[in-house]
Coordinates of C-alpha atoms in Angstrom, one line a residue:
Chain R
X7 CA 98.5 87.2 92.0
X8 CA 97.9 87.5 88.3
X9 CA 98.4 84.4 86.2
X10 CA 98.7 84.3 82.4
X11 CA 98.4 81.3 80.2
X12 CA 99.2 81.4 76.5
X13 CA 98.3 78.9 73.8
X14 CA 99.5 77.4 71.6
X15 CA 103.2 77.1 72.3
X16 CA 104.0 76.6 68.7
X17 CA 102.0 77.4 65.5
X18 CA 102.8 76.6 61.9
X19 CA 100.8 78.1 59.1
X20 CA 101.1 78.4 55.4
X21 CA 101.8 81.8 53.9
X22 CA 98.6 83.7 53.4
X23 CA 96.7 81.9 56.1
X24 CA 95.5 83.4 59.4
X25 CA 97.1 82.8 62.8
X26 CA 95.4 83.2 66.2
X27 CA 97.1 83.1 69.6
X28 CA 95.1 83.2 72.8
X29 CA 95.9 84.3 76.3
X30 CA 93.8 83.8 79.4
X31 CA 94.3 85.8 82.6
X32 CA 93.1 85.5 86.2
X33 CA 92.6 89.0 87.6
X34 CA 89.3 90.5 86.4
X35 CA 90.6 93.9 87.3
X36 CA 93.2 93.8 84.6
X37 CA 92.7 96.6 82.1
X38 CA 95.7 96.6 79.7
X39 CA 96.6 93.8 77.3
X40 CA 99.7 94.1 75.1
X41 CA 101.3 91.8 72.5
X42 CA 105.0 91.6 71.8
X43 CA 106.8 90.2 68.8
X44 CA 110.4 88.9 69.3
X45 CA 112.3 88.0 66.2
X46 CA 115.3 85.6 66.5
X47 CA 118.1 87.3 68.5
X48 CA 116.2 90.5 68.8
X49 CA 114.4 92.4 71.6
X50 CA 110.7 91.9 72.1
X51 CA 108.8 94.7 70.3
X52 CA 105.4 96.0 71.4
X53 CA 103.2 95.5 68.3
X54 CA 99.7 96.2 69.5
X55 CA 97.8 96.7 72.8
X56 CA 94.2 97.2 73.9
X57 CA 92.6 98.7 76.9
X58 CA 89.7 97.1 78.8
X59 CA 87.1 99.6 77.5
X60 CA 87.6 98.4 73.9
X61 CA 86.6 95.0 72.5
X62 CA 88.8 95.0 69.4
X63 CA 91.7 96.9 67.9
X64 CA 93.2 96.6 64.5
X65 CA 96.4 97.7 62.9
X66 CA 96.7 96.6 59.3
X67 CA 97.1 92.8 59.3
X68 CA 97.1 92.4 63.1
X69 CA 94.3 92.7 65.5
X70 CA 93.6 92.0 69.2
X71 CA 90.3 91.0 70.6
X72 CA 89.3 91.1 74.2
X73 CA 86.6 89.1 76.1
X74 CA 86.5 90.5 79.6
X75 CA 83.7 88.2 80.7
X76 CA 85.7 85.1 79.8
X77 CA 89.0 86.8 80.8
X78 CA 90.9 86.1 77.6
X79 CA 92.3 88.1 74.7
X80 CA 93.7 87.0 71.3
X81 CA 96.1 88.1 68.7
X82 CA 94.9 87.7 65.1
X83 CA 97.3 87.9 62.2
X84 CA 95.7 87.8 58.7
X85 CA 97.4 87.1 55.4
X86 CA 100.5 85.8 57.1
X87 CA 103.9 86.4 55.6
X88 CA 107.3 84.8 56.2
X89 CA 108.4 88.0 58.1
X90 CA 105.7 87.3 60.7
X91 CA 107.7 84.3 61.8
X92 CA 108.7 85.1 65.4
X93 CA 107.9 84.4 69.1
X94 CA 104.8 86.3 70.3
X95 CA 104.2 87.1 73.9
X96 CA 101.1 88.4 75.6
X97 CA 101.2 90.2 78.9
X98 CA 98.9 91.7 81.6
X99 CA 99.8 94.1 84.4
X100 CA 99.9 92.6 87.9
X101 CA 101.0 93.5 91.4
X102 CA 101.1 96.8 93.3
X103 CA 103.3 98.4 90.6
X104 CA 101.5 97.0 87.6
X105 CA 104.6 95.2 86.4
X106 CA 103.8 93.1 83.3
X107 CA 103.2 89.4 83.7
X108 CA 104.2 87.7 80.4
X109 CA 102.8 84.6 78.9
X110 CA 105.2 81.7 78.0
X111 CA 105.3 82.7 74.3
X112 CA 104.1 81.2 71.0
X113 CA 106.6 80.3 68.3
X114 CA 104.9 81.2 65.0
X115 CA 106.4 79.7 61.8
X116 CA 105.0 80.9 58.5
X117 CA 105.8 78.4 55.7
X118 CA 106.4 80.0 52.3
Chain G
X29 CA 111.7 110.6 72.0
X30 CA 112.8 108.0 74.4
X31 CA 115.8 105.7 73.8
X32 CA 117.1 102.8 75.9
X33 CA 120.7 101.6 75.7
X34 CA 122.4 98.4 76.9
X35 CA 126.0 97.4 76.9
X36 CA 127.9 95.4 76.2
X37 CA 125.9 93.8 73.4
X38 CA 127.7 90.4 73.8
X39 CA 129.9 89.1 76.6
X40 CA 131.8 85.9 77.2
X41 CA 132.9 85.3 80.8
X42 CA 134.4 82.4 82.7
X43 CA 132.7 80.7 85.6
X44 CA 133.4 82.5 88.8
X45 CA 134.2 85.9 87.2
X46 CA 132.2 89.1 88.1
X47 CA 129.6 90.7 85.9
X48 CA 128.3 94.2 85.3
X49 CA 125.7 95.0 82.8
X50 CA 124.5 98.6 82.3
X51 CA 121.2 100.0 81.0
X52 CA 120.4 103.7 80.5
X53 CA 117.3 105.4 79.3
X54 CA 117.1 108.8 77.6
X55 CA 114.3 111.2 77.1
X56 CA 112.2 110.4 80.2
X57 CA 112.3 111.0 83.9
X58 CA 111.7 108.6 86.8
X59 CA 111.0 105.6 84.7
X60 CA 110.2 102.2 86.0
X61 CA 113.1 99.9 85.1
X62 CA 113.3 96.2 84.7
X63 CA 115.9 93.4 84.2
X64 CA 114.8 90.2 82.4
X65 CA 116.7 87.1 81.5
X66 CA 115.8 84.8 78.6
X67 CA 117.4 81.4 78.3
X68 CA 117.7 80.0 74.8
X69 CA 114.3 79.3 73.4
X70 CA 112.5 80.2 76.6
X71 CA 110.3 82.9 78.0
X72 CA 111.0 86.2 79.8
X73 CA 112.0 85.8 83.4
X74 CA 111.7 89.0 85.4
X75 CA 114.8 89.4 87.7
X76 CA 114.6 92.8 89.2
X77 CA 112.5 96.0 88.9
X78 CA 112.9 99.5 90.2
X79 CA 110.4 102.3 90.6
X80 CA 113.0 104.9 91.7
X81 CA 116.6 105.7 92.6
X82 CA 117.8 103.2 95.2
X83 CA 114.6 101.2 95.1
X84 CA 115.1 97.6 93.9
X85 CA 112.7 94.7 94.1
X86 CA 114.0 91.2 93.5
X87 CA 111.8 88.6 91.8
X88 CA 114.0 85.6 91.9
X89 CA 116.6 84.6 94.6
X90 CA 119.9 84.0 92.9
X91 CA 123.6 85.2 92.7
X92 CA 122.6 88.4 90.8
X93 CA 122.0 91.9 92.2
X94 CA 120.8 95.1 90.8
X95 CA 121.4 98.8 91.6
X96 CA 120.0 102.1 90.4
X97 CA 122.5 104.7 91.2
X98 CA 120.9 107.4 89.0
X99 CA 117.4 108.1 87.8
X100 CA 117.9 106.6 84.3
X101 CA 120.6 104.1 85.0
X102 CA 120.1 100.4 86.0
X103 CA 122.9 98.0 86.6
X104 CA 122.9 94.2 86.9
X105 CA 125.8 92.6 88.7
X106 CA 127.2 89.4 90.0
X107 CA 130.2 88.6 92.1
X108 CA 130.7 85.1 90.7
X109 CA 129.0 83.9 87.6
X110 CA 127.6 80.4 87.2
X111 CA 127.1 78.4 84.0
X112 CA 123.4 78.8 84.5
X113 CA 123.7 82.6 84.3
X114 CA 124.1 82.3 80.5
X115 CA 121.3 83.9 78.6
X116 CA 119.9 87.0 76.9
X117 CA 119.6 89.9 79.4
X118 CA 117.0 92.5 78.6
X119 CA 116.5 95.8 80.2
X120 CA 113.1 97.5 79.9
X121 CA 111.4 100.7 80.9
X122 CA 108.0 102.2 81.5
X123 CA 107.1 105.8 82.0
X124 CA 105.8 105.1 85.5
X125 CA 103.6 102.9 87.5
X126 CA 100.4 104.4 86.0
X127 CA 101.7 104.0 82.5
X128 CA 101.5 100.5 81.0
X129 CA 103.5 100.6 77.7
X130 CA 106.8 98.9 78.3
X131 CA 109.8 99.0 75.9
X132 CA 112.8 96.8 75.8
X133 CA 116.5 97.5 75.3
X134 CA 118.5 95.7 72.6
X135 CA 119.8 93.2 75.1
X136 CA 123.1 91.7 76.2
X137 CA 123.9 88.1 75.2
X138 CA 126.0 86.6 78.0
X139 CA 127.8 83.3 77.6
X140 CA 129.4 81.8 80.7
X141 CA 132.1 79.3 79.9

């Protein structure tokens, strides 16, 4: 079945720096790659996603890039702000019903 | 627009007591529904999912069960809670198997004492 690995598990950056989180997956047929942000005590929120026919997608300070050949995709956050501090999860669909398989999460801390 | 509700928001229950958590979705029909559990500081563990009324798939063997008595209602139950059942329970929905975007409910924080 599909397997997702997410790195790093924790990431600390200074305010204004960039942050990059990477996920690798195993099923080359995967065609949808979302990222979720979970603030402390809150629900995970879908913040950006990309389909396999696109190499990059941007939304203001966040972007997702996809390398289908290498089977990995990354979340890029530029000009980080303290409110970006959260746990970020990647996911890929797997199984007969395309249920999302989540990565183990990355705790991002933005130091003011 | 679609909305997902969960209740209660918080719950404190003694070991051995029963549990019933409810999730309802508005504004869509025949959604795929999911129950996740998140232990403190940990990842998202998929417990159950349902692609239709009465159809439940279990991901992890445990003392929990799920039911879907109506199209937009998903219930998580236990007959006897364990300390290890403490956690943040999240319900989620998708528009269907062919739709990928998945959205989470506000969650129920369960503490078993």
